Amino acid sequence: MQIRDLPYLDPGDPDVRSGTRLLIWLGRRQWRGQLAGLGWALVNQLGVAALPLGVGLAVQAVVDGSGRRLAYASGLLLLLGVIIALGDTMVHRATITNWTTAAARIQQLLSRSTAELGSLLTRRVPAGEVVAISTADAEKIGWFVEALSRFAAAAIALLTIGTGLTLYQPSLGIIVAIGLPVLALAVLPLLPIATRRADHQREKAGYATELAADTVAGLRVLRGIGGEDLFLSRYRRASQDVRGASVRSASMWALISAIQVLLPGALLLTIVVYGAQLALDGHIAVGELITVYSAVLLTAHPLRNFAEMAMAYSYSKPSAERAARVLALRRTADAAPASAAPVESDPSERPLGGDLHDPVSGILAAEGLLTAVVCGDPDLAGRLAERLGGHPATDDTNDSVLLGGAALDGMPLLRARANVLVQDKEPVLLSGTLRELLDVPSSGRVSAAAALEAAHCADALAALALAGGDTGEDPMEARITERGRSLSGGQRQRLALARSLVADPEVLVLDEPTSAVDSHTESRVAAGIKRVRAGRTTVVFASSPLLLDLADRVVLVDEGQAVACGTHRELLRSEPRYRAVVTRETQDEIEQRLAAMGTDGFTGAAMKRTGKIRGPLDTGPSPQHRAYGGNEESR
């Protein structure tokens, strides 16, 4: 795999049983790159290891006064220089390729997992953690993968040097053969400590990054309440914790580096003292002493790869553990990996029909109708919207949302996403042109112009044209800045709504699509949704009377359960809890109204005791009655 061939057509199914297994899996997936790196690293390091032989021959030729042998040694050194240069160039190319492709594989796997899990991911893993894994952690993992080949080459080079010196000059070679393994393994006892400190430093840095991101995101609110100093002091403490953890981690790596300088120096000193004595006694020639000395001196080159491998493993193992935890997540407990799911050529050509039903909450959205869901808890409304889109709150597949009787969690992801689309209350606009924003997979039934008109985006188009500085250009070529920061909240919301309307899925779930607009605009947007989505199933989580009055049916959710359904006007007359959410009645007004109706409270349990409505599990004359726990009056 070359960098020019990225991205991978299929990044594969990773072994996520542990971080170490993930690293091994990555190394095996890139065996061709590993072999290329190993081969060129051997050329480079064995060329370096052979330099002492040429130097020794040259010195001995000078001592013996042999010009022919000096010329031979000079030619050998020149050849070795060319080999080393070529090997160093190619090993750098191979290792950078291995590094980049391994990091890209991790990022593709994370992207696939993110697309599969959707909003469920951030409920299980903090968003900052996912970002850190796809950036810093992916680089550390790639570092380990690319260091593997150079580490293997270094081990072979050290083994070759030790064996060669033992055969070349046994009296000194045995000392070198014993000393090299000690040098290579001396720092192993310190690696667990270095790993723990590096992991601690990374956790502190991750917390500081998350705190900084939260502060920047809420800067406008902080300034409004005068909280800049408070959050600045918090970040200052967090940054000092990062600094302290970094110093402790660096001190351990400094100790490891010092040992790797001290021990080779001690071995070199031993060789010089003992070898000089042997040379003075006539047991070895001066050229042989120079050869052994130079070989020991140059072992520092492969030994650096041992130190780098130790550092790469210490940093990459915690990163791989975190990546494995995220990659192991599934939409449901028994879901297969995304790549194992059957891929359909065009899922939109096989639309699903029927009602959308959530057996947990009891919400039922009839096919082809505009259903509004009223829920007093905005957070609960967001979770229910996610559930209706096939993002379960739990791993129990028996509680899956049903579309036409088929479980959304049980069908291929592409087909589920093609049939049910969820737009949350804070949609994201990516940078690019308006044409690119609206260029989404769609049925083709709703044009971009019709969607923009239905979402009442005229002022948003004018703002984009003004920001572009050329009011005469095609509005579809207007540039949208990152996250639509040049637009107001209401304009961003309506552009995102237009994007959802263009997609025209079989089922569209909208969470507070008009929460950031004024009443006049809200009325026009609600009418546009009703017009464009005619004949399609639409679910809107809202509490605005303007939108609720246009809905074909309205569902009231209380304490996570659908407890009543009907039209907006029917529920206003018959359901006090509905009035409490929609008309914002005070508690005293509610109690007075309930007292006049002869009830003892407005909770779901109290209403059930009075017999005004039935619970979600009560039986009745129809499935709709059972789903909503309502009677004919509440309907």
XYZ file of C-alpha atoms in Angstrom:
635
model
C 0.000 0.000 0.000
C 1.386 3.357 -1.061
C 0.357 6.766 0.243
C -1.000 7.686 -3.188
C -3.447 4.749 -2.952
C -5.138 6.035 0.218
C -7.869 5.801 1.393
C -8.275 2.050 1.740
C -11.170 0.498 -0.126
C -11.664 -1.677 2.957
C -9.612 -0.981 6.105
C -10.539 -4.428 7.437
C -12.007 -5.743 10.694
C -9.555 -4.959 13.506
C -8.712 -7.243 16.403
C -10.025 -5.137 19.272
C -9.631 -7.640 22.110
C -6.752 -5.553 23.468
C -4.426 -2.754 22.488
C -1.529 -5.142 21.912
C -3.648 -7.336 19.631
C -4.683 -4.240 17.679
C -1.021 -3.301 17.183
C -0.175 -6.823 16.038
C -3.150 -6.797 13.657
C -1.969 -3.516 12.149
C 1.542 -4.898 11.669
C 0.195 -8.008 9.948
C -2.073 -5.982 7.670
C 0.997 -4.113 6.422
C 3.350 -7.049 5.984
C 4.508 -5.907 2.536
C 5.466 -2.503 3.889
C 7.117 -4.146 6.892
C 9.211 -6.392 4.641
C 10.246 -3.409 2.518
C 11.221 -1.458 5.621
C 13.098 -4.441 7.049
C 15.010 -5.037 3.825
C 16.155 -1.456 3.379
C 16.939 -1.082 7.086
C 19.177 -4.165 6.877
C 20.967 -2.688 3.877
C 21.531 0.513 5.814
C 22.523 -0.961 9.186
C 24.669 -3.802 7.869
C 26.423 -1.232 5.688
C 27.120 0.800 8.817
C 28.245 -2.369 10.648
C 30.713 -3.145 7.835
C 32.402 0.253 8.015
C 34.808 -0.811 10.811
C 36.116 -3.604 8.579
C 37.070 -1.099 5.877
C 38.564 1.286 8.430
C 40.595 -1.518 10.029
C 41.899 -2.693 6.659
C 42.897 0.850 5.757
C 44.731 1.416 9.056
C 46.521 -1.910 8.801
C 47.509 -1.138 5.183
C 49.077 2.133 6.321
C 50.926 0.349 9.149
C 52.244 -2.269 6.703
C 52.973 0.339 4.005
C 50.824 -1.484 1.392
C 49.402 0.935 -1.181
C 47.438 -1.783 -2.986
C 45.584 -2.843 0.156
C 44.956 0.840 1.043
C 43.368 1.378 -2.375
C 41.272 -1.763 -1.857
C 40.121 -0.541 1.587
C 39.324 2.919 0.188
C 37.190 1.385 -2.569
C 35.387 -0.741 -0.004
C 34.637 2.330 2.135
C 33.363 4.222 -0.924
C 31.065 1.333 -1.851
C 29.788 1.090 1.734
C 29.095 4.843 1.709
C 26.931 4.496 -1.397
C 25.088 1.496 0.087
C 24.459 3.338 3.375
C 23.159 6.436 1.588
C 20.830 4.378 -0.613
C 19.625 2.295 2.333
C 19.031 5.343 4.521
C 16.996 7.056 1.791
C 14.831 4.034 1.047
C 14.292 3.011 4.667
C 13.079 6.530 5.419
C 10.670 6.294 2.494
C 9.417 2.860 3.585
C 8.984 3.765 7.258
C 7.148 7.025 6.547
C 4.835 5.082 4.237
C 4.190 2.517 6.968
C 3.571 5.260 9.509
C 1.146 7.214 7.316
C -0.805 4.215 6.060
C -1.173 2.747 9.580
C -2.463 6.064 10.941
C -4.806 6.391 7.954
C -6.152 2.884 8.577
C -6.940 3.773 12.199
C -8.632 7.002 11.123
C -10.733 5.183 8.534
C -11.774 2.588 11.104
C -12.747 5.352 13.527
C -14.679 7.173 10.805
C -16.552 3.979 9.979
C -17.336 3.362 13.634
C -18.493 6.959 14.057
C -20.795 6.684 11.048
C -22.199 3.404 12.357
C -22.843 4.575 15.910
C -23.920 8.145 15.168
C -24.951 10.080 18.266
C -24.733 6.864 20.295
C -20.944 7.218 20.203
C -20.819 10.417 22.241
C -23.047 8.863 24.908
C -20.477 6.114 25.413
C -17.237 7.986 24.719
C -16.547 11.727 25.165
C -16.269 13.576 21.864
C -12.858 14.907 22.863
C -11.625 11.351 23.356
C -12.650 10.407 19.817
C -10.851 13.457 18.404
C -7.718 12.654 20.425
C -7.716 9.042 19.179
C -8.069 10.069 15.538
C -5.196 12.580 15.796
C -2.512 12.150 18.468
C -3.251 8.487 19.233
C -3.364 7.532 15.544
C 0.080 9.088 15.069
C 1.511 7.192 18.051
C 0.076 3.913 16.775
C 1.542 4.603 13.331
C 4.886 5.327 14.978
C 4.963 1.873 16.564
C 4.000 0.151 13.321
C 6.738 1.875 11.308
C 9.345 1.285 14.041
C 8.780 -2.487 13.914
C 10.799 -3.046 10.741
C 13.720 -0.874 11.868
C 13.733 -2.588 15.266
C 13.896 -6.016 13.621
C 16.728 -4.817 11.390
C 18.588 -3.415 14.414
C 18.281 -6.734 16.258
C 19.641 -8.608 13.231
C 22.458 -6.066 12.873
C 23.500 -6.415 16.536
C 23.401 -10.199 16.278
C 25.545 -10.013 13.127
C 28.055 -7.646 14.769
C 28.378 -9.806 17.878
C 28.788 -13.006 15.867
C 31.170 -11.423 13.352
C 33.451 -9.926 16.008
C 33.545 -13.208 17.899
C 34.733 -14.973 14.754
C 37.042 -12.124 13.710
C 38.775 -11.580 17.072
C 37.517 -14.009 19.773
C 39.350 -12.339 22.696
C 37.450 -9.050 22.221
C 34.456 -10.409 20.331
C 33.241 -12.454 23.305
C 33.155 -9.303 25.467
C 31.150 -7.518 22.793
C 28.775 -10.486 22.333
C 28.048 -10.512 26.086
C 27.787 -6.734 26.412
C 25.413 -6.020 23.534
C 22.384 -7.925 24.973
C 22.971 -6.151 28.296
C 22.955 -2.799 26.540
C 19.789 -3.638 24.615
C 17.822 -4.954 27.613
C 19.123 -2.723 30.409
C 16.226 -0.257 30.224
C 13.433 -2.858 30.239
C 12.750 -2.536 34.012
C 12.174 1.204 33.557
C 9.704 0.896 30.682
C 6.568 0.149 32.801
C 7.233 3.270 34.879
C 7.787 5.337 31.741
C 4.585 3.923 30.236
C 2.494 4.819 33.273
C 3.897 8.330 33.393
C 3.341 8.835 29.672
C -0.247 7.619 29.990
C -0.850 9.908 32.974
C 0.558 12.838 31.034
C -1.699 12.041 28.083
C -4.800 11.912 30.329
C -3.948 15.286 31.829
C -3.380 16.753 28.372
C -6.690 15.309 27.156
C -8.563 16.882 30.059
C -6.897 20.250 29.422
C -7.811 20.047 25.729
C -11.421 19.187 26.524
C -11.612 22.030 29.051
C -10.191 24.472 26.506
C -12.654 23.321 23.837
C -15.597 23.689 26.218
C -14.412 27.148 27.249
C -14.070 28.342 23.649
C -17.481 26.893 22.735
C -19.115 28.717 25.655
C -17.083 31.922 25.437
C -20.064 34.088 24.615
C -21.997 32.797 27.611
C -18.960 33.134 29.878
C -18.551 36.765 28.935
C -22.222 37.358 29.553
C -21.994 36.140 33.145
C -18.470 37.404 33.809
C -17.007 33.914 34.165
C -13.824 34.370 32.133
C -11.568 34.570 35.183
C -13.093 31.460 36.748
C -12.541 29.302 33.687
C -9.133 30.856 33.078
C -8.043 29.810 36.556
C -9.366 26.292 35.931
C -7.444 26.008 32.689
C -4.338 27.414 34.372
C -4.506 24.653 36.996
C -5.117 22.029 34.306
C -2.172 23.273 32.228
C 0.088 23.191 35.296
C -0.974 19.592 35.916
C -0.031 18.814 32.300
C 3.325 20.523 32.748
C 4.076 18.564 35.942
C 3.064 15.267 34.348
C 5.178 16.064 31.278
C 8.224 16.842 33.410
C 7.857 13.558 35.319
C 7.470 11.642 32.059
C 10.427 13.416 30.464
C 12.626 12.782 33.510
C 12.102 9.039 33.173
C 12.928 9.115 29.467
C 15.993 11.216 30.287
C 17.106 8.521 32.720
C 16.605 5.867 30.044
C 18.620 7.936 27.564
C 21.391 8.431 30.137
C 21.638 4.678 30.721
C 21.825 4.100 26.988
C 24.768 6.498 26.802
C 26.531 5.342 29.982
C 26.501 1.585 29.329
C 27.799 1.736 25.720
C 30.501 4.104 26.968
C 31.483 1.612 29.656
C 31.628 -1.199 27.077
C 33.715 0.955 24.742
C 36.127 1.861 27.546
C 36.527 -1.823 28.433
C 37.296 -2.713 24.811
C 39.879 0.091 24.531
C 41.719 -0.780 27.768
C 41.676 -4.531 27.253
C 42.386 -4.302 23.515
C 45.316 -1.937 24.006
C 46.843 -4.398 26.462
C 46.399 -7.229 23.942
C 47.966 -5.098 21.184
C 50.960 -4.203 23.392
C 51.434 -7.897 24.192
C 51.320 -8.717 20.474
C 48.201 -10.903 20.653
C 46.276 -8.748 18.155
C 47.229 -6.350 15.377
C 46.558 -2.629 15.532
C 44.115 -2.882 12.613
C 42.116 -5.581 14.429
C 41.869 -3.352 17.520
C 40.648 -0.444 15.369
C 38.085 -2.716 13.704
C 36.638 -3.954 17.020
C 36.700 -0.459 18.513
C 34.912 1.031 15.507
C 32.311 -1.771 15.503
C 31.475 -1.176 19.163
C 31.335 2.576 18.535
C 28.872 2.110 15.679
C 26.572 -0.183 17.684
C 25.088 3.050 19.017
C 23.229 3.321 15.702
C 21.160 0.095 16.011
C 20.893 0.549 19.788
C 19.033 3.813 19.168
C 16.385 1.767 17.391
C 15.953 -0.314 20.553
C 15.409 2.869 22.560
C 12.991 4.224 19.960
C 11.054 0.946 19.879
C 10.735 0.987 23.657
C 9.461 4.555 23.569
C 7.101 3.871 20.650
C 5.569 0.870 22.417
C 5.202 2.775 25.697
C 3.333 5.585 23.974
C 1.354 3.527 21.473
C 0.037 0.796 23.786
C -2.262 3.127 25.805
C -3.305 4.792 22.545
C -4.107 1.402 21.033
C -6.100 0.450 24.138
C -8.256 3.542 23.753
C -8.679 2.977 20.018
C -9.635 -0.666 20.606
C -12.307 0.347 23.134
C -13.917 2.717 20.641
C -13.622 0.344 17.685
C -15.221 -2.441 19.756
C -18.436 -0.443 20.199
C -21.463 -1.638 18.242
C -24.954 -0.251 17.723
C -26.320 -3.288 19.553
C -24.774 -6.061 21.612
C -25.007 -8.676 18.845
C -24.255 -6.410 15.882
C -21.585 -7.520 13.447
C -18.735 -5.229 12.380
C -19.753 -2.665 9.800
C -17.681 -4.176 7.006
C -19.299 -7.559 7.566
C -22.766 -6.129 6.924
C -24.094 -6.607 3.401
C -23.551 -3.488 1.314
C -26.408 -2.549 -0.943
C -25.757 -0.841 -4.251
C -28.540 1.706 -3.795
C -30.538 1.325 -0.579
C -32.841 4.205 -1.518
C -34.278 2.093 -4.360
C -35.840 -0.220 -1.802
C -37.711 2.111 0.567
C -39.452 0.751 3.603
C -43.069 1.610 4.304
C -45.431 1.433 7.237
C -45.747 3.041 10.628
C -42.779 4.020 12.793
C -43.215 2.565 16.279
C -41.076 2.728 19.392
C -42.112 -0.102 21.738
C -40.233 1.428 24.673
C -41.880 4.848 24.759
C -45.035 3.813 22.907
C -44.654 6.533 20.258
C -46.404 5.632 17.010
C -46.012 7.754 13.866
C -48.553 6.752 11.247
C -47.339 6.320 7.694
C -47.687 9.375 5.481
C -48.727 11.730 8.291
C -47.100 14.622 10.147
C -46.850 13.540 13.782
C -45.800 15.998 16.477
C -44.386 14.770 19.782
C -44.676 16.994 22.847
C -42.247 16.287 25.674
C -41.620 18.622 28.588
C -37.996 17.486 28.974
C -35.796 18.716 26.057
C -33.043 16.216 26.862
C -35.534 13.347 26.849
C -36.942 14.623 23.559
C -33.445 14.504 22.037
C -32.927 10.925 23.204
C -36.312 9.859 21.860
C -35.513 11.451 18.489
C -32.268 9.482 18.366
C -34.117 6.267 19.209
C -36.579 6.811 16.389
C -33.612 7.122 14.048
C -32.331 3.673 15.012
C -29.850 4.742 17.705
C -30.830 2.616 20.708
C -30.419 3.905 24.247
C -29.531 0.369 25.371
C -28.010 -2.719 23.776
C -31.277 -4.673 23.947
C -32.234 -5.516 20.366
C -35.719 -6.566 21.553
C -36.481 -2.886 22.146
C -35.549 -1.793 18.627
C -37.675 0.810 16.883
C -39.865 -0.742 14.179
C -40.522 0.662 10.709
C -43.279 -1.229 8.968
C -42.728 -4.069 11.455
C -38.987 -4.347 10.643
C -36.445 -3.600 13.370
C -34.189 -0.689 12.381
C -31.301 -2.105 14.413
C -31.575 -5.428 12.608
C -31.265 -4.133 9.063
C -28.086 -3.043 7.212
C -26.940 0.370 8.324
C -27.090 1.900 4.849
C -30.698 0.887 4.416
C -31.712 2.162 7.843
C -30.038 5.519 7.212
C -31.598 5.792 3.748
C -35.108 5.368 5.168
C -34.950 7.284 8.456
C -33.190 10.623 8.853
C -32.857 12.459 12.175
C -32.029 16.169 12.360
C -31.129 17.206 15.884
C -31.703 20.604 17.421
C -28.104 21.734 16.828
C -27.278 20.596 13.271
C -23.781 21.135 11.867
C -23.043 22.882 8.571
C -19.777 21.945 6.896
C -17.728 24.542 5.057
C -18.232 24.747 1.292
C -20.753 26.090 -1.183
C -24.505 25.963 -0.720
C -24.660 23.570 -3.678
C -22.279 21.211 -1.877
C -24.338 21.489 1.317
C -27.484 20.390 -0.505
C -25.724 17.743 -2.607
C -26.856 14.814 -0.469
C -28.250 11.364 -1.324
C -31.925 11.954 -2.063
C -35.014 10.596 -3.745
C -34.953 13.416 -6.317
C -38.559 14.341 -5.491
C -37.692 17.605 -3.727
C -35.486 20.114 -5.542
C -33.008 22.352 -3.765
C -35.066 25.432 -4.662
C -38.248 23.898 -3.235
C -36.474 22.883 -0.033
C -34.949 26.357 0.439
C -38.348 27.951 -0.119
C -40.068 25.580 2.298
C -37.461 26.294 4.970
C -37.847 30.060 4.344
C -34.125 30.575 3.675
C -34.316 33.826 1.682
C -32.584 35.863 4.393
C -29.919 33.167 4.816
C -29.177 33.277 1.070
C -28.911 37.057 1.215
C -26.509 36.837 4.167
C -24.339 34.325 2.295
C -24.281 36.484 -0.827
C -23.351 39.544 1.235
C -20.574 37.668 3.012
C -19.262 36.520 -0.386
C -18.986 40.128 -1.584
C -20.715 39.432 -4.905
C -24.499 39.715 -4.800
C -24.773 38.874 -8.497
C -23.352 35.371 -8.322
C -25.379 32.176 -8.356
C -26.812 31.755 -4.830
C -25.965 28.061 -4.964
C -22.274 28.990 -5.259
C -22.349 31.103 -2.093
C -19.703 30.031 0.397
C -20.605 28.714 3.841
C -17.916 29.177 6.466
C -16.972 26.431 8.923
C -20.058 25.459 10.946
C -21.869 28.380 9.297
C -20.378 30.868 11.771
C -21.219 33.825 9.510
C -24.934 33.011 9.871
C -27.306 33.423 12.765
C -28.576 30.424 14.712
C -31.953 30.570 12.981
C -30.363 30.772 9.532
C -28.133 27.782 10.233
C -31.140 25.856 11.528
C -33.208 26.544 8.407
C -30.377 25.684 6.009
C -29.959 22.372 7.827
C -33.726 21.835 7.527
C -33.512 22.497 3.776
C -30.769 19.872 3.540
C -33.024 17.338 5.308
C -35.965 18.198 3.062
C -33.826 17.687 -0.063
C -32.841 14.219 1.199
C -36.575 13.381 1.338
C -36.304 10.135 3.343
C -39.254 7.869 3.939
C -39.233 9.005 7.570
C -37.914 12.392 8.705
C -37.460 13.047 12.429
C -36.977 16.705 13.404
C -35.995 17.799 16.896
C -37.143 21.397 17.519
C -36.593 22.525 13.896
C -37.875 26.068 14.585
C -36.533 26.763 18.074
C -34.226 29.587 16.891
C -36.676 31.593 14.720
C -39.392 34.140 15.425
C -43.104 33.325 15.362
C -43.737 34.741 11.874
C -40.900 32.739 10.334
C -41.859 29.679 12.364
C -45.379 29.742 10.917
C -44.071 29.836 7.349
C -41.485 27.112 8.010
C -44.127 24.861 9.589
C -46.372 25.311 6.555
C -43.420 24.548 4.278
C -42.644 21.312 6.106
C -46.310 20.295 5.867
C -46.367 21.041 2.128
C -43.077 19.429 1.090
C -43.510 16.346 3.279
C -47.051 15.608 2.123
C -47.511 11.849 1.844
C -44.293 11.162 3.752
C -43.928 10.149 7.377
C -42.653 13.050 9.460
C -42.090 13.233 13.205
C -41.492 16.626 14.812
C -40.485 17.062 18.445
C -41.809 20.502 19.337
C -43.938 22.442 21.803
C -44.850 25.408 19.592
C -48.622 25.789 19.030
C -47.934 27.116 15.508
C -46.350 23.839 14.488
C -48.549 21.590 16.595
C -51.715 23.012 15.062
C -50.543 21.892 11.594
C -49.752 18.319 12.698
C -52.089 15.518 11.655
C -51.740 14.033 15.128
C -49.981 15.010 18.317
C -48.461 12.625 20.869
C -47.914 13.647 24.486
C -44.971 12.032 26.276
C -44.869 12.092 30.069
C -42.067 10.501 32.080
C -40.744 8.760 28.974
C -44.091 7.216 27.978
C -46.651 8.223 25.356
C -49.779 8.845 27.411
C -52.177 10.587 25.037
C -52.680 11.362 21.359
C -55.021 13.410 19.254
C -55.066 16.729 17.474
C -53.617 19.858 19.015
C -57.025 21.333 19.793
C -58.390 18.096 21.225
C -55.474 17.744 23.608
C -55.751 21.377 24.670
C -59.333 20.731 25.735
C -58.878 17.336 27.366
C -55.299 16.969 28.602
C -53.994 19.242 31.421
C -50.452 17.953 31.130
C -50.435 18.907 27.480
C -51.610 22.419 28.318
C -48.899 22.668 30.976
C -46.182 22.091 28.354
C -47.691 23.953 25.409
C -49.372 26.968 27.043
C -46.842 27.291 29.944
C -49.519 27.372 32.662
C -48.276 27.935 36.182
C -48.479 25.225 38.808
C -51.317 27.040 40.613
C -53.299 27.333 37.405
C -52.783 23.641 36.696
C -53.842 22.643 40.203
C -56.939 24.822 39.995
C -57.883 23.333 36.651
C -57.301 19.803 37.906
C -59.329 20.502 41.031
C -62.186 21.692 38.862
C -61.891 18.479 36.841
C -61.934 16.375 40.016
C -58.411 14.962 39.757
C -55.744 14.758 42.453
C -52.651 15.672 40.474
C -51.220 15.823 36.997
C -48.650 13.047 37.021
C -49.182 10.006 34.891
C -49.898 7.812 37.929
C -52.571 10.180 39.235
C -54.348 10.321 35.890
C -54.346 6.548 35.697
C -55.855 6.272 39.159
C -58.723 8.554 38.155
C -59.369 6.467 35.076
C -59.035 9.439 32.741
C -56.373 7.663 30.679
C -54.787 4.261 30.663
C -51.131 3.308 30.927
C -48.995 2.176 28.012
C -49.455 -1.497 28.873
C -53.260 -1.391 29.238
C -55.232 -3.303 26.651
C -57.833 -1.690 24.456
C -59.761 -2.060 21.262
C -56.836 -1.206 18.953
C -53.017 -1.251 18.791
C -53.055 2.530 18.638
C -54.928 2.649 21.964
C -52.385 0.294 23.510
C -49.431 2.243 22.138
C -50.583 5.557 23.529
C -52.426 4.371 26.604
C -55.310 6.641 25.647
C -59.067 6.301 25.455
C -61.500 7.728 22.955
C -61.682 11.017 24.852
C -57.937 11.547 24.832
C -57.776 10.621 21.181
